[in-house]
């Protein structure tokens, strides 16, 4: 079966940003040109990377130039800033992968390109150009619970039963391609969001399968819920069969190899598919192994 196409979810975007040029100085009267505008990223609850891409297909953001100095206004006005609304949970990276900033709460701002200085005595009254660069916006989903498990462990099915999410559910070992976010709403309006993250394929930390794309979303969940098939897991005829206990060891190893601090998050274990034959025996065997992991 071909993998389902999820075209609508984007979790990284490249932008070209440029600060405005400064305004010309006025040599005869010592007038200073206005500074160019800056380019800011501003976190907004309803923003999405997809919306940026649709509204600005060229993905270019340039701030306005500063006003020239004149007889009427010796000090030129500063150019207008350019503000780009981005979703919450964004890491801003430079072209070479260095982090410039993070935006996690609504209203947070990050300066990505400075405007150039206006012309003045110090610059021979000639203005400076604004800063220009390429920035990468890297989105990490924020959820209260992150569902972690191998493909076909029943994460999507579990998510569809406890929340209003309508994930794609299949009975073969395929990996959920995009993170699904489900919201569970209680009578007292308490909400829990659950991210069903693309299933881990063995070796995800080395970026096999959807490896890193998946693991970066786990970093921002408040706690982990490991979902394990009680009867074990086998990815294909070529890979060996793993018992439920071995899949738990593999999952935790995978998380640790990606980022050790993931293991400090509170974690719960859900043993799934208890309606299968032999599941009671498999569960008591798993409980024994969990109590004496060595």
Coordinates of C-alpha atoms in Angstrom, one line a residue, residues 37-184:
X37 CA 13.2 49.2 9.5
X38 CA 13.9 45.8 11.2
X39 CA 12.4 42.4 10.4
X40 CA 10.8 40.7 13.4
X41 CA 9.1 37.3 13.9
X42 CA 6.2 37.5 16.2
X43 CA 4.5 34.4 17.8
X44 CA 0.8 34.3 17.2
X45 CA -1.7 31.6 18.3
X46 CA -3.5 31.3 15.0
X47 CA -0.5 31.5 12.7
X48 CA 0.9 28.5 10.8
X49 CA 3.9 27.9 8.6
X50 CA 1.5 26.8 5.8
X51 CA -0.3 30.2 5.9
X52 CA 3.1 32.1 5.6
X53 CA 3.9 29.9 2.5
X54 CA 0.5 30.5 0.9
X55 CA 0.5 34.3 1.5
X56 CA 4.1 34.8 0.6
X57 CA 5.1 32.2 -2.0
X58 CA 8.5 33.9 -2.5
X59 CA 9.1 33.8 1.2
X60 CA 10.8 37.2 1.1
X61 CA 10.4 39.7 3.9
X62 CA 12.0 43.2 3.5
X63 CA 11.5 46.1 5.9
X64 CA 11.1 49.7 4.7
X65 CA 14.0 52.1 4.1
X66 CA 14.6 55.1 6.4
X67 CA 13.6 58.5 5.2
X68 CA 16.2 60.9 3.8
X69 CA 17.3 63.9 5.8
X70 CA 15.8 67.1 4.3
X71 CA 15.6 70.8 5.1
X72 CA 12.1 70.2 6.6
X73 CA 13.2 67.2 8.7
X74 CA 16.9 67.1 9.5
X75 CA 16.5 63.8 11.3
X76 CA 14.9 61.4 8.8
X77 CA 12.1 59.0 10.1
X78 CA 12.9 55.4 10.8
X79 CA 11.7 52.9 8.2
X80 CA 8.7 50.8 9.1
X81 CA 9.4 47.4 10.6
X82 CA 8.3 44.2 8.9
X83 CA 6.5 41.7 11.2
X84 CA 6.0 38.1 10.3
X85 CA 3.4 36.2 12.3
X86 CA 4.7 32.7 13.2
X87 CA 3.1 29.8 15.2
X88 CA 4.1 29.0 18.8
X89 CA 6.8 26.4 19.2
X90 CA 9.2 27.8 16.7
X91 CA 13.0 27.6 16.8
X92 CA 14.7 30.1 14.6
X93 CA 17.9 28.9 13.0
X94 CA 20.5 30.6 10.8
X95 CA 21.6 29.2 7.4
X96 CA 24.4 27.3 9.2
X97 CA 22.1 25.7 11.8
X98 CA 22.9 28.0 14.7
X99 CA 19.9 28.9 16.9
X100 CA 18.9 32.6 16.7
X101 CA 16.0 32.4 19.1
X102 CA 12.8 30.5 20.2
X103 CA 9.2 31.6 20.2
X104 CA 7.0 29.6 22.6
X105 CA 4.3 32.0 23.9
X106 CA 2.0 34.4 22.1
X107 CA 3.4 37.9 21.6
X108 CA 7.1 36.8 21.9
X109 CA 9.3 38.5 19.4
X110 CA 12.6 37.7 17.7
X111 CA 14.7 40.1 15.7
X112 CA 16.0 38.4 12.5
X113 CA 17.3 41.3 10.4
X114 CA 18.4 44.8 11.5
X115 CA 17.8 47.9 9.5
X116 CA 20.9 49.9 8.2
X117 CA 22.0 53.1 9.8
X118 CA 21.1 56.4 8.2
X119 CA 23.7 58.6 6.6
X120 CA 25.5 61.0 9.1
X121 CA 28.8 62.8 9.6
X122 CA 30.3 59.5 10.7
X123 CA 29.4 57.8 7.4
X124 CA 30.1 60.7 5.1
X125 CA 26.3 61.1 5.0
X126 CA 25.9 57.9 3.1
X127 CA 23.4 55.4 4.4
X128 CA 24.1 51.7 5.2
X129 CA 22.3 48.7 3.8
X130 CA 20.1 46.6 6.1
X131 CA 21.2 43.1 7.3
X132 CA 20.1 40.3 5.0
X133 CA 20.1 36.5 5.7
X134 CA 18.2 33.3 5.3
X135 CA 16.5 31.9 8.4
X136 CA 15.0 28.5 9.0
X137 CA 11.8 28.2 11.1
X138 CA 11.7 24.8 12.8
X139 CA 8.3 24.0 14.4
X140 CA 8.1 21.6 17.3
X141 CA 4.6 20.7 18.4
X142 CA 3.7 21.4 22.0
X143 CA 1.4 18.9 23.6
X144 CA 0.7 17.6 27.1
X145 CA 1.1 14.0 26.2
X146 CA 3.3 12.5 23.4
X147 CA 2.3 9.0 22.2
X148 CA 5.4 7.0 21.4
X149 CA 5.5 3.5 19.9
X150 CA 6.5 1.3 17.0
X151 CA 4.3 1.3 13.9
X152 CA 1.1 -0.5 14.3
X153 CA 1.2 -0.5 18.1
X154 CA -2.3 1.1 18.1
X155 CA -1.3 4.8 18.8
X156 CA -3.6 6.2 16.2
X157 CA -6.5 3.9 17.2
X158 CA -6.0 4.9 20.9
X159 CA -5.9 8.6 19.9
X160 CA -9.2 8.4 17.9
X161 CA -11.0 6.7 20.9
X162 CA -9.9 9.2 23.5
X163 CA -10.1 12.4 21.5
X164 CA -11.8 14.2 18.6
X165 CA -8.8 13.6 16.2
X166 CA -9.5 11.6 13.1
X167 CA -6.2 10.0 12.4
X168 CA -5.5 7.7 9.4
X169 CA -5.7 4.1 10.8
X170 CA -4.3 1.1 9.0
X171 CA -3.7 -2.5 10.0
X172 CA -0.2 -2.7 8.5
X173 CA 3.1 -1.5 9.9
X174 CA 3.1 1.9 8.3
X175 CA 4.4 5.0 9.9
X176 CA 2.1 7.9 10.6
X177 CA 3.7 10.5 8.3
X178 CA 2.6 13.7 10.1
X179 CA 2.1 14.2 13.8
X180 CA -1.6 14.1 14.7
X181 CA -2.7 16.4 17.4
X182 CA -5.9 15.4 19.3
X183 CA -7.6 17.4 21.9
X184 CA -9.4 15.7 24.8

